[in-house]
Amino acid sequence: MSFRISSEDALYIKQQFDPFLDAYDLANLSQREFYAKMIVAGQVKDPFSLKTPFLPDSPLDKKYIEELYSISRSKYSRSLEEAKKITQTEQKDVIEKIESFVEPII
């Protein structure tokens, strides 16, 4: 089974679909389209194309999203003041080198 793939990958995968499809066919599928090849009763069948149904995104619960943001912030974020302090401490040497840089004479 192959959905749309890169031209480079299509050159390799087309071997599985020869002589029915070429690399161009595999690299130029539309959204939700794919080619499949099956073995039925021990015999390899010719490849065929299919298209998956369109499934719209499910509605999002804003309360749930806010809860996720809150959990993420409590676990992974820092206050702005704390982040500035850490940045200044960790980059002190870099800032000193930049400030002491003498411009070359051209």
XYZ file of C-alpha atoms in Angstrom, residues 2-102:
101
model
C 1.372 3.421 -0.887
C 0.048 6.911 -0.332
C 1.793 9.843 -2.057
C 5.547 9.591 -1.635
C 8.600 11.539 -2.776
C 9.972 11.072 -6.280
C 13.083 9.466 -4.826
C 11.077 6.933 -2.810
C 8.761 6.320 -5.767
C 11.694 5.133 -7.881
C 12.337 2.424 -5.303
C 8.718 1.484 -4.459
C 7.586 1.294 -8.107
C 9.250 -2.124 -8.308
C 6.380 -3.446 -6.204
C 3.796 -2.114 -8.671
C 5.523 -2.849 -12.013
C 4.372 -2.994 -14.802
C 1.078 -1.323 -13.852
C 2.329 1.872 -12.197
C 5.415 4.003 -12.542
C 7.196 6.394 -10.182
C 5.171 9.351 -11.499
C 1.891 7.660 -10.500
C 3.122 7.037 -6.954
C 4.553 10.528 -6.463
C 1.519 12.390 -7.803
C -1.399 11.000 -5.843
C -3.958 13.462 -4.494
C -4.875 13.786 -0.843
C -6.392 10.622 0.645
C -5.622 8.540 -2.500
C -3.441 5.426 -2.414
C -2.497 2.339 -4.380
C -2.685 -1.160 -2.934
C -1.561 -4.589 -4.030
C -2.907 -7.726 -2.378
C -2.368 -11.452 -2.221
C -5.652 -13.365 -2.466
C -5.725 -17.153 -2.086
C -1.951 -17.217 -2.482
C -1.969 -15.262 -5.758
C -0.692 -11.720 -6.203
C -3.417 -9.500 -7.650
C -2.940 -6.415 -9.822
C -2.582 -3.126 -7.928
C -5.651 -0.938 -7.573
C -6.359 2.572 -6.358
C -8.537 3.676 -3.471
C -9.523 6.900 -1.781
C -10.091 7.217 1.954
C -13.252 9.000 3.104
C -13.035 12.587 4.284
C -13.420 12.733 8.046
C -13.829 16.260 9.383
C -11.975 17.188 12.539
C -13.968 16.494 15.653
C -15.032 19.589 17.595
C -12.558 20.611 20.267
C -13.568 21.105 23.872
C -12.100 24.489 24.853
C -12.157 23.582 28.541
C -10.050 20.476 27.821
C -7.554 22.495 25.755
C -7.163 25.067 28.535
C -6.593 22.239 31.010
C -3.836 20.822 28.771
C -2.202 24.253 28.512
C -2.347 24.662 32.277
C -0.758 21.263 32.941
C 1.936 21.927 30.344
C 2.727 25.371 31.762
C 2.938 24.076 35.326
C 5.298 21.293 34.287
C 7.500 22.914 31.622
C 7.399 26.720 31.907
C 9.204 29.319 34.008
C 8.358 32.866 34.921
C 9.781 35.573 32.652
C 12.014 36.895 35.432
C 13.425 33.424 36.130
C 14.070 32.812 32.416
C 15.874 36.166 32.070
C 18.026 35.420 35.118
C 19.017 31.994 33.762
C 19.770 33.448 30.323
C 21.972 36.182 31.790
C 23.854 33.683 33.961
C 24.398 31.122 31.210
C 25.379 33.667 28.566
C 27.524 35.947 30.702
C 30.763 34.789 29.027
C 29.293 35.220 25.548
C 28.075 38.734 26.304
C 31.496 39.697 27.719
C 33.233 38.435 24.564
C 30.835 40.364 22.344
C 31.346 43.565 24.344
C 35.140 43.236 24.269
C 35.228 42.476 20.525
C 37.479 44.883 18.649
